[in-house]
mmCIF file of C-alpha atoms in Angstrom:
data_model
loop_
_atom_site.group_PDB
_atom_site.id
_atom_site.type_symbol
_atom_site.label_atom_id
_atom_site.label_comp_id
_atom_site.label_asym_id
_atom_site.label_seq_id
_atom_site.Cartn_x
_atom_site.Cartn_y
_atom_site.Cartn_z
ATOM 1 C CA MET A 87 -25.894 98.790 30.763
ATOM 2 C CA TRP A 88 -23.481 99.596 34.550
ATOM 3 C CA GLU A 89 -19.693 99.214 33.125
ATOM 4 C CA ALA A 90 -18.498 95.894 34.556
ATOM 5 C CA SER A 91 -15.130 96.388 37.053
ATOM 6 C CA GLN A 92 -12.287 94.937 34.993
ATOM 7 C CA ASN A 93 -10.236 94.909 38.400
ATOM 8 C CA SER A 94 -12.935 92.843 40.402
ATOM 9 C CA ARG A 95 -13.568 88.621 40.040
ATOM 10 C CA ASN A 96 -17.276 89.210 40.617
ATOM 11 C CA SER A 97 -17.402 91.906 38.082
ATOM 12 C CA SER A 98 -19.561 94.365 40.403
ATOM 13 C CA MET A 99 -21.360 97.326 39.028
ATOM 14 C CA LYS A 100 -20.671 100.483 38.948
ATOM 15 C CA MET A 101 -23.891 102.875 39.047
ATOM 16 C CA PRO A 102 -23.881 105.225 36.409
ATOM 17 C CA GLU A 103 -23.971 109.326 38.979
ATOM 18 C CA SER A 104 -26.977 109.955 37.182
ATOM 19 C CA LEU A 105 -28.928 106.686 38.730
ATOM 20 C CA ARG A 106 -27.358 107.932 41.767
ATOM 21 C CA GLY A 107 -28.717 110.849 42.513
ATOM 22 C CA TYR A 108 -32.884 109.461 41.281
ATOM 23 C CA LEU A 109 -32.145 106.678 43.790
ATOM 24 C CA ARG A 110 -31.028 109.641 46.431
ATOM 25 C CA THR A 111 -34.268 111.437 45.061
ATOM 26 C CA TRP A 112 -36.245 107.638 45.132
ATOM 27 C CA ASN A 113 -34.958 107.317 49.027
ATOM 28 C CA GLU A 114 -35.710 111.034 50.328
ATOM 29 C CA TRP A 115 -39.157 110.536 48.910
ATOM 30 C CA ARG A 116 -39.950 107.348 50.898
ATOM 31 C CA ARG A 117 -38.847 108.353 54.063
ATOM 32 C CA VAL A 118 -41.088 111.405 53.808
ATOM 33 C CA PRO A 119 -44.329 109.780 54.187
ATOM 34 C CA VAL A 120 -47.843 111.676 52.427
ATOM 35 C CA VAL A 121 -50.062 112.939 54.615
ATOM 36 C CA MET A 122 -53.267 114.484 53.298
ATOM 37 C CA GLN A 123 -55.075 117.116 54.994
ATOM 38 C CA THR A 124 -58.737 117.042 55.618
ATOM 39 C CA ARG A 125 -59.812 119.713 56.534
ATOM 40 C CA SER A 126 -59.119 122.984 54.400
ATOM 41 C CA ASN A 127 -57.234 125.210 57.207
ATOM 42 C CA ASP A 128 -55.390 121.424 57.792
ATOM 43 C CA CYS A 129 -52.227 121.637 55.608
ATOM 44 C CA GLY A 130 -50.214 123.114 58.932
ATOM 45 C CA PRO A 131 -50.865 120.139 61.279
ATOM 46 C CA ALA A 132 -51.268 117.993 58.214
ATOM 47 C CA CYS A 133 -47.094 119.372 57.435
ATOM 48 C CA ALA A 134 -46.447 118.879 60.780
ATOM 49 C CA VAL A 135 -47.105 115.491 61.014
ATOM 50 C CA MET A 136 -44.762 114.380 57.963
ATOM 51 C CA THR A 137 -42.579 116.193 59.324
ATOM 52 C CA LEU A 138 -42.413 114.230 62.804
ATOM 53 C CA ALA A 139 -42.895 110.947 61.168
ATOM 54 C CA ARG A 140 -39.784 112.027 58.749
ATOM 55 C CA HIS A 141 -37.898 112.737 62.442
ATOM 56 C CA GLY A 142 -38.970 109.048 63.501
ATOM 57 C CA HIS A 143 -41.842 111.079 65.636
ATOM 58 C CA LEU A 144 -45.071 108.679 64.881
ATOM 59 C CA VAL A 145 -48.352 110.807 65.714
ATOM 60 C CA ASP A 146 -51.997 110.966 64.031
ATOM 61 C CA LEU A 147 -53.035 113.758 62.575
ATOM 62 C CA ASP A 148 -56.037 114.045 64.911
ATOM 63 C CA SER A 149 -53.303 114.472 68.007
ATOM 64 C CA VAL A 150 -51.565 117.634 66.573
ATOM 65 C CA ARG A 151 -54.966 119.365 65.481
ATOM 66 C CA ARG A 152 -56.273 119.296 68.558
ATOM 67 C CA ARG A 153 -52.711 120.705 69.778
ATOM 68 C CA THR A 154 -52.453 123.768 66.933
ATOM 69 C CA ARG A 155 -56.252 124.299 67.116
ATOM 70 C CA PRO A 156 -56.394 125.410 63.571
ATOM 71 C CA GLY A 157 -58.467 128.847 63.576
ATOM 72 C CA LEU A 158 -60.500 129.277 59.487
ATOM 73 C CA SER A 159 -57.379 130.706 57.936
ATOM 74 C CA GLY A 160 -55.472 127.414 59.326
ATOM 75 C CA THR A 161 -52.246 127.647 61.595
ATOM 76 C CA SER A 162 -49.263 130.260 62.301
ATOM 77 C CA ALA A 163 -46.267 129.422 61.796
ATOM 78 C CA LYS A 164 -44.908 130.110 65.745
ATOM 79 C CA THR A 165 -47.845 127.426 66.829
ATOM 80 C CA ILE A 166 -46.121 124.971 64.285
ATOM 81 C CA LEU A 167 -42.764 125.409 65.786
ATOM 82 C CA LYS A 168 -44.194 125.469 69.493
ATOM 83 C CA VAL A 169 -46.609 121.561 68.849
ATOM 84 C CA MET A 170 -43.146 120.694 67.202
ATOM 85 C CA GLU A 171 -41.176 121.216 70.303
ATOM 86 C CA SER A 172 -44.127 119.921 72.469
ATOM 87 C CA TYR A 173 -43.289 116.144 70.467
ATOM 88 C CA GLY A 174 -39.117 116.836 71.317
ATOM 89 C CA LEU A 175 -38.440 118.247 67.541
ATOM 90 C CA PRO A 176 -37.432 122.087 67.854
ATOM 91 C CA GLY A 177 -37.511 124.381 65.303
ATOM 92 C CA LEU A 178 -36.510 127.463 63.417
ATOM 93 C CA GLY A 179 -38.304 129.619 61.363
ATOM 94 C CA ILE A 180 -35.639 131.472 58.170
ATOM 95 C CA LYS A 181 -36.642 133.410 54.874
ATOM 96 C CA ALA A 182 -34.841 131.169 52.790
ATOM 97 C CA ALA A 183 -34.326 132.161 48.754
ATOM 98 C CA LEU A 184 -35.651 129.793 46.133
ATOM 99 C CA GLU A 185 -32.048 128.608 45.376
ATOM 100 C CA ASP A 186 -31.067 127.999 49.171
ATOM 101 C CA LEU A 187 -34.054 125.671 49.166
ATOM 102 C CA PRO A 188 -31.719 122.473 47.821
ATOM 103 C CA THR A 189 -29.404 123.485 51.561
ATOM 104 C CA LEU A 190 -32.519 123.315 53.422
ATOM 105 C CA PRO A 191 -32.821 119.868 55.560
ATOM 106 C CA PRO A 192 -35.701 117.334 53.964
ATOM 107 C CA ALA A 193 -39.219 117.534 55.726
ATOM 108 C CA SER A 194 -38.593 121.520 56.483
ATOM 109 C CA ILE A 195 -42.129 123.189 55.930
ATOM 110 C CA LEU A 196 -42.086 125.951 53.063
ATOM 111 C CA PHE A 197 -44.917 128.354 53.648
ATOM 112 C CA TRP A 198 -46.851 128.506 49.984
ATOM 113 C CA GLY A 199 -48.347 131.397 48.517
ATOM 114 C CA SER A 200 -50.224 133.311 50.386
ATOM 115 C CA ASP A 201 -51.802 130.782 53.201
ATOM 116 C CA HIS A 202 -50.347 127.098 52.351
ATOM 117 C CA PHE A 203 -48.056 124.765 54.011
ATOM 118 C CA VAL A 204 -46.066 122.140 52.519
ATOM 119 C CA VAL A 205 -43.238 119.493 53.266
ATOM 120 C CA LEU A 206 -39.827 119.809 51.311
ATOM 121 C CA VAL A 207 -38.574 116.586 49.870
ATOM 122 C CA SER A 208 -35.685 117.602 48.162
ATOM 123 C CA ALA A 209 -34.733 120.348 45.445
ATOM 124 C CA ASP A 210 -31.889 120.557 42.801
ATOM 125 C CA THR A 211 -30.567 123.259 40.104
ATOM 126 C CA ARG A 212 -34.120 122.236 38.223
ATOM 127 C CA TYR A 213 -36.455 120.776 39.998
ATOM 128 C CA VAL A 214 -38.182 121.329 43.377
ATOM 129 C CA ARG A 215 -40.214 118.451 45.335
ATOM 130 C CA VAL A 216 -42.855 118.496 47.171
ATOM 131 C CA ILE A 217 -45.334 117.414 49.207
ATOM 132 C CA ASP A 218 -48.979 118.848 49.627
ATOM 133 C CA PRO A 219 -51.447 118.008 51.669
ATOM 134 C CA ALA A 220 -53.962 119.146 49.767
ATOM 135 C CA ILE A 221 -52.807 117.528 45.873
ATOM 136 C CA GLY A 222 -50.325 114.766 47.089
ATOM 137 C CA ARG A 223 -46.522 114.590 45.843
ATOM 138 C CA ARG A 224 -45.393 117.339 43.497
ATOM 139 C CA LYS A 225 -42.622 117.894 41.437
ATOM 140 C CA LEU A 226 -41.908 121.396 40.317
ATOM 141 C CA SER A 227 -40.104 122.958 37.982
ATOM 142 C CA LEU A 228 -38.023 125.793 39.555
ATOM 143 C CA PRO A 229 -40.169 128.926 37.472
ATOM 144 C CA THR A 230 -42.977 127.474 38.893
ATOM 145 C CA ALA A 231 -41.901 126.968 42.064
ATOM 146 C CA SER A 232 -40.658 130.677 42.047
ATOM 147 C CA GLN A 233 -44.319 131.360 41.831
ATOM 148 C CA LEU A 234 -45.694 129.861 44.795
ATOM 149 C CA TYR A 235 -42.661 129.509 47.576
ATOM 150 C CA ALA A 236 -43.259 132.511 49.847
ATOM 151 C CA GLY A 237 -39.482 132.414 50.532
ATOM 152 C CA SER A 238 -40.070 131.501 54.376
ATOM 153 C CA ALA A 239 -39.688 127.935 55.730
ATOM 154 C CA LEU A 240 -39.308 125.870 59.041
ATOM 155 C CA ILE A 241 -36.394 124.375 59.481
ATOM 156 C CA PHE A 242 -36.083 121.137 62.733
ATOM 157 C CA ARG A 243 -33.505 119.448 64.621
ATOM 158 C CA GLY A 244 -32.859 116.086 64.699
ATOM 159 C CA GLU A 245 -31.634 114.552 67.957
ATOM 160 C CA GLY A 246 -30.050 117.985 69.077
ATOM 161 C CA ARG A 247 -28.556 119.240 65.593
ATOM 162 C CA LEU A 248 -30.217 120.666 62.621
ATOM 163 C CA THR A 249 -31.207 117.864 60.342
#
């Protein structure tokens, strides 16, 4: 049970730090919608839709798919960046170590494995939370994430600044 404050007449409650962290993670999960890929080569467009939605740009998967025109092997990071900029969300491709994921903005797009994209929801010293457009929401331990994360990310600017 939370401690009641002795100084308050209303006996306001102090929330434990561990619960605050849990609620921050829960709120971030809710702020990035899940968009499932409908074709095997749709992970890039699906991730773009999720990231756009996180930044307030509501577009549908078909619209983004038409702009990216994914080939048999999917969509390139360069194409995703161009399409995101066409929607008013400029971005940047970066190299980032697994340990750097907690510093990346929510809704960054991560290169996963050798041919897949996922959306970063959050990361800390124990877990990486992503939305995989082929599977849905995933909470992965760092050792598991290290086997999947390819070391590259796309980060995006919201309202003219990196968010």
